[in-house]
mmCIF file of C-alpha atoms and ligand atoms in Angstrom:
data_model
loop_
_atom_site.group_PDB
_atom_site.id
_atom_site.type_symbol
_atom_site.label_atom_id
_atom_site.label_comp_id
_atom_site.label_asym_id
_atom_site.label_seq_id
_atom_site.Cartn_x
_atom_site.Cartn_y
_atom_site.Cartn_z
ATOM 1 C CA MET A 716 -0.465 6.541 -6.083
ATOM 2 C CA ALA A 717 -3.626 7.914 -4.446
ATOM 3 C CA VAL A 718 -3.930 10.579 -7.154
ATOM 4 C CA ARG A 719 -3.634 8.044 -9.968
ATOM 5 C CA PHE A 720 -6.072 5.736 -8.209
ATOM 6 C CA LEU A 721 -8.732 8.441 -7.795
ATOM 7 C CA ASP A 722 -8.356 9.515 -11.438
ATOM 8 C CA TRP A 723 -8.832 5.887 -12.482
ATOM 9 C CA LEU A 724 -11.808 5.379 -10.155
ATOM 10 C CA GLY A 725 -13.664 8.427 -11.498
ATOM 11 C CA ALA A 726 -16.144 8.683 -8.605
ATOM 12 C CA PRO A 727 -18.673 11.521 -8.797
ATOM 13 C CA ALA A 728 -18.465 14.689 -6.689
ATOM 14 C CA GLY A 729 -20.662 15.080 -3.607
ATOM 15 C CA ALA A 730 -20.190 11.480 -2.434
ATOM 16 C CA ASP A 731 -19.815 10.125 1.079
ATOM 17 C CA TRP A 732 -16.529 8.173 1.239
ATOM 18 C CA LEU A 733 -14.935 5.555 3.444
ATOM 19 C CA ASP A 734 -11.131 5.334 3.518
ATOM 20 C CA LEU A 735 -10.501 1.943 5.104
ATOM 21 C CA GLY A 736 -7.068 1.559 6.681
ATOM 22 C CA CYS A 737 -6.530 5.298 6.367
ATOM 23 C CA GLY A 738 -3.175 5.229 8.180
ATOM 24 C CA THR A 739 -1.829 8.767 8.432
ATOM 25 C CA GLY A 740 -4.573 10.011 6.114
ATOM 26 C CA ALA A 741 -2.794 10.113 2.736
ATOM 27 C CA LEU A 742 -5.752 8.839 0.703
ATOM 28 C CA THR A 743 -8.314 10.791 2.749
ATOM 29 C CA GLN A 744 -6.408 14.018 2.118
ATOM 30 C CA THR A 745 -6.182 13.256 -1.591
ATOM 31 C CA ILE A 746 -9.931 12.536 -1.748
ATOM 32 C CA LEU A 747 -10.592 15.868 -0.022
ATOM 33 C CA ALA A 748 -8.290 17.706 -2.417
ATOM 34 C CA ARG A 749 -9.413 16.114 -5.682
ATOM 35 C CA SER A 750 -12.773 14.350 -5.453
ATOM 36 C CA SER A 751 -15.065 17.053 -3.960
ATOM 37 C CA PRO A 752 -16.578 14.639 -1.423
ATOM 38 C CA ARG A 753 -19.494 15.472 0.842
ATOM 39 C CA SER A 754 -17.791 13.541 3.639
ATOM 40 C CA VAL A 755 -14.916 11.130 4.258
ATOM 41 C CA VAL A 756 -14.639 8.762 7.194
ATOM 42 C CA GLY A 757 -11.174 7.307 7.711
ATOM 43 C CA ILE A 758 -11.000 4.077 9.698
ATOM 44 C CA ASP A 759 -7.854 2.373 10.900
ATOM 45 C CA ALA A 760 -6.973 -0.327 13.428
ATOM 46 C CA SER A 761 -4.135 1.797 14.809
ATOM 47 C CA ALA A 762 -5.124 4.464 17.360
ATOM 48 C CA GLY A 763 -1.779 6.194 16.762
ATOM 49 C CA PHE A 764 -2.377 6.561 13.025
ATOM 50 C CA VAL A 765 -5.940 7.740 13.622
ATOM 51 C CA ALA A 766 -4.701 10.400 16.072
ATOM 52 C CA HIS A 767 -2.096 11.528 13.535
ATOM 53 C CA ALA A 768 -4.633 11.649 10.698
ATOM 54 C CA ARG A 769 -6.999 13.726 12.877
ATOM 55 C CA ALA A 770 -4.258 16.130 13.866
ATOM 56 C CA THR A 771 -3.064 16.701 10.301
ATOM 57 C CA THR A 772 -6.361 16.812 8.368
ATOM 58 C CA ALA A 773 -8.007 20.175 8.886
ATOM 59 C CA ASP A 774 -11.230 19.714 6.972
ATOM 60 C CA GLU A 775 -14.696 19.577 8.483
ATOM 61 C CA ARG A 776 -15.816 17.032 5.885
ATOM 62 C CA ALA A 777 -13.393 14.446 7.357
ATOM 63 C CA ARG A 778 -13.582 12.370 10.504
ATOM 64 C CA PHE A 779 -11.462 9.466 11.719
ATOM 65 C CA GLU A 780 -12.276 6.445 13.847
ATOM 66 C CA VAL A 781 -10.427 3.440 15.191
ATOM 67 C CA GLY A 782 -11.945 0.261 13.773
ATOM 68 C CA ASP A 783 -11.301 -3.142 12.277
ATOM 69 C CA ALA A 784 -11.776 -3.879 8.573
ATOM 70 C CA GLN A 785 -13.467 -7.161 9.473
ATOM 71 C CA LYS A 786 -16.130 -5.439 11.584
ATOM 72 C CA LEU A 787 -16.580 -1.862 10.451
ATOM 73 C CA PRO A 788 -18.064 0.611 12.932
ATOM 74 C CA LEU A 789 -20.432 1.942 10.246
ATOM 75 C CA ALA A 790 -24.135 1.484 9.516
ATOM 76 C CA ASP A 791 -25.349 -0.498 6.517
ATOM 77 C CA ALA A 792 -25.513 1.516 3.276
ATOM 78 C CA SER A 793 -23.863 4.575 4.805
ATOM 79 C CA VAL A 794 -21.284 5.575 2.129
ATOM 80 C CA ASP A 795 -21.279 5.979 -1.644
ATOM 81 C CA VAL A 796 -17.646 5.051 -2.213
ATOM 82 C CA ALA A 797 -15.548 2.648 -0.152
ATOM 83 C CA ALA A 798 -11.837 2.888 -0.894
ATOM 84 C CA SER A 799 -8.847 1.226 0.712
ATOM 85 C CA ALA A 800 -5.189 1.820 -0.074
ATOM 86 C CA LEU A 801 -2.474 -0.787 0.545
ATOM 87 C CA VAL A 802 -4.365 -2.439 3.406
ATOM 88 C CA LEU A 803 -6.084 -5.646 2.342
ATOM 89 C CA ASN A 804 -2.927 -7.776 2.488
ATOM 90 C CA PHE A 805 -2.620 -7.001 6.213
ATOM 91 C CA VAL A 806 -6.172 -8.087 7.093
ATOM 92 C CA PRO A 807 -6.389 -11.687 8.349
ATOM 93 C CA ASP A 808 -9.883 -12.375 6.954
ATOM 94 C CA ARG A 809 -9.939 -10.548 3.625
ATOM 95 C CA VAL A 810 -13.258 -12.025 2.522
ATOM 96 C CA ALA A 811 -14.884 -10.696 5.710
ATOM 97 C CA ALA A 812 -13.399 -7.260 4.997
ATOM 98 C CA LEU A 813 -14.783 -7.242 1.438
ATOM 99 C CA ARG A 814 -18.192 -8.301 2.746
ATOM 100 C CA GLU A 815 -18.069 -5.466 5.259
ATOM 101 C CA LEU A 816 -17.241 -3.001 2.498
ATOM 102 C CA GLN A 817 -20.230 -4.258 0.496
ATOM 103 C CA ARG A 818 -22.448 -3.902 3.550
ATOM 104 C CA VAL A 819 -21.608 -0.243 4.103
ATOM 105 C CA VAL A 820 -21.795 0.870 0.438
ATOM 106 C CA ARG A 821 -25.159 2.144 -0.800
ATOM 107 C CA PRO A 822 -26.689 0.498 -3.857
ATOM 108 C CA GLY A 823 -25.240 2.199 -6.941
ATOM 109 C CA GLY A 824 -22.003 3.067 -5.133
ATOM 110 C CA PHE A 825 -18.407 1.921 -5.657
ATOM 111 C CA LEU A 826 -16.172 -0.485 -3.795
ATOM 112 C CA SER A 827 -12.496 -0.072 -4.574
ATOM 113 C CA PHE A 828 -9.039 -0.803 -3.264
ATOM 114 C CA TYR A 829 -5.442 -1.270 -4.290
ATOM 115 C CA VAL A 830 -2.554 -3.419 -3.113
ATOM 116 C CA TRP A 831 1.081 -3.484 -4.151
ATOM 117 C CA ASP A 832 1.994 -5.990 -6.865
ATOM 118 C CA TYR A 833 4.271 -7.945 -4.531
ATOM 119 C CA PRO A 834 4.232 -11.291 -6.399
ATOM 120 C CA GLY A 835 4.990 -9.636 -9.766
ATOM 121 C CA SER A 836 8.074 -7.876 -8.365
ATOM 122 C CA GLY A 837 6.135 -4.660 -8.828
ATOM 123 C CA MET A 838 7.508 -2.858 -5.812
ATOM 124 C CA GLY A 839 10.906 -1.929 -7.159
ATOM 125 C CA PHE A 840 12.520 -0.463 -4.086
ATOM 126 C CA MET A 841 11.539 -3.479 -2.012
ATOM 127 C CA ASN A 842 12.639 -5.988 -4.670
ATOM 128 C CA ALA A 843 16.083 -4.446 -4.807
ATOM 129 C CA PHE A 844 16.380 -4.892 -1.046
ATOM 130 C CA TRP A 845 15.318 -8.547 -1.086
ATOM 131 C CA ASN A 846 17.437 -9.371 -4.138
ATOM 132 C CA ALA A 847 20.509 -8.038 -2.354
ATOM 133 C CA ALA A 848 19.543 -9.807 0.887
ATOM 134 C CA ILE A 849 18.990 -13.153 -0.885
ATOM 135 C CA ALA A 850 22.304 -12.844 -2.758
ATOM 136 C CA LEU A 851 24.044 -12.765 0.627
ATOM 137 C CA ASP A 852 21.655 -15.006 2.576
ATOM 138 C CA PRO A 853 19.449 -17.478 0.632
ATOM 139 C CA ASN A 854 17.273 -17.954 3.740
ATOM 140 C CA ALA A 855 15.955 -14.416 3.259
ATOM 141 C CA ALA A 856 13.938 -15.678 0.257
ATOM 142 C CA GLU A 857 11.225 -16.907 2.635
ATOM 143 C CA LEU A 858 10.685 -13.482 4.150
ATOM 144 C CA GLY A 859 9.834 -11.298 1.138
ATOM 145 C CA GLU A 860 6.309 -9.977 0.621
ATOM 146 C CA GLY A 861 6.025 -11.773 -2.752
ATOM 147 C CA ARG A 862 5.901 -15.112 -0.934
ATOM 148 C CA ARG A 863 3.594 -13.824 1.796
ATOM 149 C CA PHE A 864 1.005 -12.015 -0.330
ATOM 150 C CA THR A 865 0.570 -14.333 -3.305
ATOM 151 C CA PHE A 866 -3.034 -13.226 -3.860
ATOM 152 C CA CYS A 867 -1.917 -9.766 -5.049
ATOM 153 C CA THR A 868 -2.226 -10.628 -8.760
ATOM 154 C CA PRO A 869 -5.129 -9.873 -11.141
ATOM 155 C CA GLU A 870 -6.192 -13.545 -10.967
ATOM 156 C CA GLY A 871 -5.794 -13.739 -7.177
ATOM 157 C CA LEU A 872 -7.696 -10.513 -6.590
ATOM 158 C CA THR A 873 -10.495 -11.534 -8.948
ATOM 159 C CA ALA A 874 -10.787 -14.887 -7.145
ATOM 160 C CA LEU A 875 -10.787 -13.164 -3.745
ATOM 161 C CA CYS A 876 -13.566 -10.815 -4.863
ATOM 162 C CA ALA A 877 -15.574 -13.743 -6.242
ATOM 163 C CA GLU A 878 -15.283 -15.478 -2.874
ATOM 164 C CA ALA A 879 -16.831 -12.399 -1.293
ATOM 165 C CA GLY A 880 -19.637 -12.391 -3.882
ATOM 166 C CA LEU A 881 -18.197 -9.652 -6.110
ATOM 167 C CA THR A 882 -18.189 -10.843 -9.705
ATOM 168 C CA ALA A 883 -18.097 -7.822 -12.057
ATOM 169 C CA VAL A 884 -14.735 -6.435 -10.968
ATOM 170 C CA THR A 885 -12.209 -4.415 -12.958
ATOM 171 C CA VAL A 886 -8.520 -4.851 -12.106
ATOM 172 C CA ALA A 887 -5.877 -2.503 -13.508
ATOM 173 C CA PRO A 888 -2.210 -1.740 -12.874
ATOM 174 C CA ILE A 889 -1.235 1.674 -11.540
ATOM 175 C CA GLU A 890 2.439 2.623 -11.646
ATOM 176 C CA ILE A 891 4.370 5.442 -10.087
ATOM 177 C CA GLU A 892 8.032 6.258 -9.779
ATOM 178 C CA THR A 893 9.306 6.257 -6.203
ATOM 179 C CA ARG A 894 12.292 8.598 -5.924
ATOM 180 C CA PHE A 895 14.854 8.922 -3.168
ATOM 181 C CA ALA A 896 17.173 11.911 -2.859
ATOM 182 C CA SER A 897 20.216 9.656 -2.444
ATOM 183 C CA PHE A 898 21.165 6.078 -1.599
ATOM 184 C CA GLU A 899 21.276 7.053 2.097
ATOM 185 C CA ASP A 900 17.743 8.411 1.840
ATOM 186 C CA TYR A 901 16.655 5.066 0.349
ATOM 187 C CA TRP A 902 18.555 2.967 2.893
ATOM 188 C CA GLN A 903 17.557 4.812 6.062
ATOM 189 C CA PRO A 904 13.947 3.452 6.361
ATOM 190 C CA PHE A 905 15.307 -0.100 6.200
ATOM 191 C CA THR A 906 17.120 0.623 9.471
ATOM 192 C CA LEU A 907 13.963 1.555 11.401
ATOM 193 C CA GLY A 908 12.830 -1.974 12.231
ATOM 194 C CA ALA A 909 9.088 -1.815 11.301
ATOM 195 C CA GLY A 910 7.881 -4.235 8.593
ATOM 196 C CA PRO A 911 9.436 -7.370 7.079
ATOM 197 C CA ALA A 912 12.458 -5.807 5.323
ATOM 198 C CA PRO A 913 13.462 -3.460 8.165
ATOM 199 C CA GLY A 914 12.796 -6.321 10.610
ATOM 200 C CA TYR A 915 15.178 -8.549 8.664
ATOM 201 C CA CYS A 916 17.722 -5.748 8.551
ATOM 202 C CA ALA A 917 17.472 -5.265 12.316
ATOM 203 C CA SER A 918 17.967 -9.008 12.879
ATOM 204 C CA LEU A 919 21.400 -8.957 11.205
ATOM 205 C CA PRO A 920 24.647 -8.503 13.125
ATOM 206 C CA GLU A 921 26.409 -5.256 12.304
ATOM 207 C CA ASP A 922 28.939 -6.692 9.835
ATOM 208 C CA LYS A 923 26.221 -8.494 7.855
ATOM 209 C CA ARG A 924 24.050 -5.373 7.824
ATOM 210 C CA ALA A 925 26.993 -3.367 6.493
ATOM 211 C CA ALA A 926 27.603 -6.000 3.787
ATOM 212 C CA LEU A 927 23.930 -5.865 2.791
ATOM 213 C CA LYS A 928 24.042 -2.084 2.593
ATOM 214 C CA GLU A 929 27.129 -2.224 0.372
ATOM 215 C CA ARG A 930 25.606 -4.866 -1.897
ATOM 216 C CA LEU A 931 22.375 -2.901 -2.223
ATOM 217 C CA LYS A 932 24.296 0.271 -2.993
ATOM 218 C CA GLN A 933 26.114 -1.506 -5.817
ATOM 219 C CA ASP A 934 22.874 -2.999 -7.131
ATOM 220 C CA VAL A 935 20.775 0.155 -7.239
ATOM 221 C CA GLY A 936 23.596 2.137 -8.801
ATOM 222 C CA GLY A 937 23.823 -0.351 -11.683
ATOM 223 C CA GLU A 938 21.366 -2.676 -13.407
ATOM 224 C CA GLY A 939 17.776 -1.988 -12.382
ATOM 225 C CA ALA A 940 18.413 1.611 -11.453
ATOM 226 C CA ARG A 941 16.049 4.124 -13.000
ATOM 227 C CA PRO A 942 17.007 7.334 -14.765
ATOM 228 C CA GLY A 943 18.362 9.712 -12.185
ATOM 229 C CA ALA A 944 20.466 7.120 -10.397
ATOM 230 C CA ARG A 945 24.155 7.816 -10.793
ATOM 231 C CA GLU A 946 26.244 4.711 -10.736
ATOM 232 C CA GLY A 947 28.091 4.401 -7.450
ATOM 233 C CA GLY A 948 27.397 8.052 -6.670
ATOM 234 C CA ASP A 949 25.212 9.913 -4.220
ATOM 235 C CA GLY A 950 22.634 11.102 -6.711
ATOM 236 C CA PRO A 951 18.906 10.356 -6.543
ATOM 237 C CA VAL A 952 17.716 6.792 -6.990
ATOM 238 C CA GLY A 953 14.317 5.858 -8.351
ATOM 239 C CA PHE A 954 12.272 2.713 -8.880
ATOM 240 C CA ILE A 955 8.958 1.808 -10.424
ATOM 241 C CA ALA A 956 6.245 0.791 -7.974
ATOM 242 C CA ARG A 957 3.152 -0.949 -9.312
ATOM 243 C CA ALA A 958 -0.145 -1.572 -7.562
ATOM 244 C CA TRP A 959 -3.177 -3.524 -8.689
ATOM 245 C CA ALA A 960 -6.312 -1.442 -8.363
ATOM 246 C CA VAL A 961 -9.726 -3.085 -8.110
ATOM 247 C CA ARG A 962 -13.147 -1.494 -8.497
ATOM 248 C CA THR A 963 -16.686 -2.709 -8.737
ATOM 249 C CA ALA A 964 -20.098 -1.134 -8.708
ATOM 250 C CA CYS A 965 -22.376 -2.223 -5.866
HETATM 251 C C1 SAM B 1273 0.471 0.405 4.426
HETATM 252 S S1 SAM B 1273 -0.600 1.221 5.501
HETATM 253 C C2 SAM B 1273 -1.568 2.171 4.356
HETATM 254 C C3 SAM B 1273 -2.084 3.436 4.957
HETATM 255 C C4 SAM B 1273 -2.831 4.368 4.008
HETATM 256 N N1 SAM B 1273 -4.017 3.726 3.455
HETATM 257 C C5 SAM B 1273 -1.930 4.877 2.924
HETATM 258 O O1 SAM B 1273 -2.161 4.565 1.755
HETATM 259 O O2 SAM B 1273 -0.976 5.592 3.250
HETATM 260 C C6 SAM B 1273 -1.708 -0.069 6.046
HETATM 261 C C7 SAM B 1273 -2.727 0.413 7.070
HETATM 262 O O3 SAM B 1273 -3.675 -0.619 7.292
HETATM 263 C C8 SAM B 1273 -4.050 -0.580 8.653
HETATM 264 N N2 SAM B 1273 -4.650 -1.879 8.991
HETATM 265 C C9 SAM B 1273 -4.039 -3.085 9.019
HETATM 266 N N3 SAM B 1273 -4.932 -4.036 9.367
HETATM 267 C C10 SAM B 1273 -6.120 -3.425 9.559
HETATM 268 C C11 SAM B 1273 -7.417 -3.884 9.934
HETATM 269 N N4 SAM B 1273 -7.668 -5.186 10.184
HETATM 270 N N5 SAM B 1273 -8.409 -2.978 10.034
HETATM 271 C C12 SAM B 1273 -8.173 -1.673 9.793
HETATM 272 N N6 SAM B 1273 -6.966 -1.186 9.436
HETATM 273 C C13 SAM B 1273 -5.952 -2.038 9.317
HETATM 274 C C14 SAM B 1273 -2.731 -0.283 9.355
HETATM 275 O O4 SAM B 1273 -2.915 0.175 10.676
HETATM 276 C C15 SAM B 1273 -2.112 0.747 8.409
HETATM 277 O O5 SAM B 1273 -2.480 2.054 8.770
#
């Protein structure tokens, strides 16, 4: 997704970048590999992710800091390109975060970000999980990201940007195929407990979790499975994942 996003953004070489919500450094590393930056600063609220990103990004153009999107630890007009991947939906005050991004971008620079298309069922591997969960437990309908992150649509994102004073924005879909080596490979992260779907999974008693797993296995082996999925078998399974990417000149 980061590769497609950077190709779409088309930022010039030699720029100073911010990767807001850098996590383990996936976007930062892609910027370093493909966008010939002068520098990249990765900022994330999680000290653990920042430590991991530091330890795994061996490039003197990159540095990482712990910080909050709503109050960035950066000077005014200190980067040419601000980018943020799959973060904005987690920030409580999104307008404040967009204002902060505007503050730190130099005049003539770019502000850009992308979020999963949760409301448009754009995150295939997550939809399959929730569809199976809801088929067995209608109460699960309240928990899916589509209900929680309703602003992640072209209209919602444009309105959010307008609220932060950004009017000339471009919004575009970016799609990738997410592939898993087998159903077990797909299922295993749902058992780890972090995030809404794994959290729901962890909340189920063992028999209900087993029933959900079986239902999901049937579902992703049949309708909705992408090429490469073998019905009922242990072959790879794949889904389409779609994000909405937003960019604007500052
Ligand atoms: C889904 S991860 C995306 C990580 C990375 N950008 C990527 O594409 O792999 C979301 C990240 O946002 C960070 N985050 C959430 N709220 C934040 C905030 N208020 N300020 C800074 N980072 C935040 C999380 O710690 C997490 O690393």
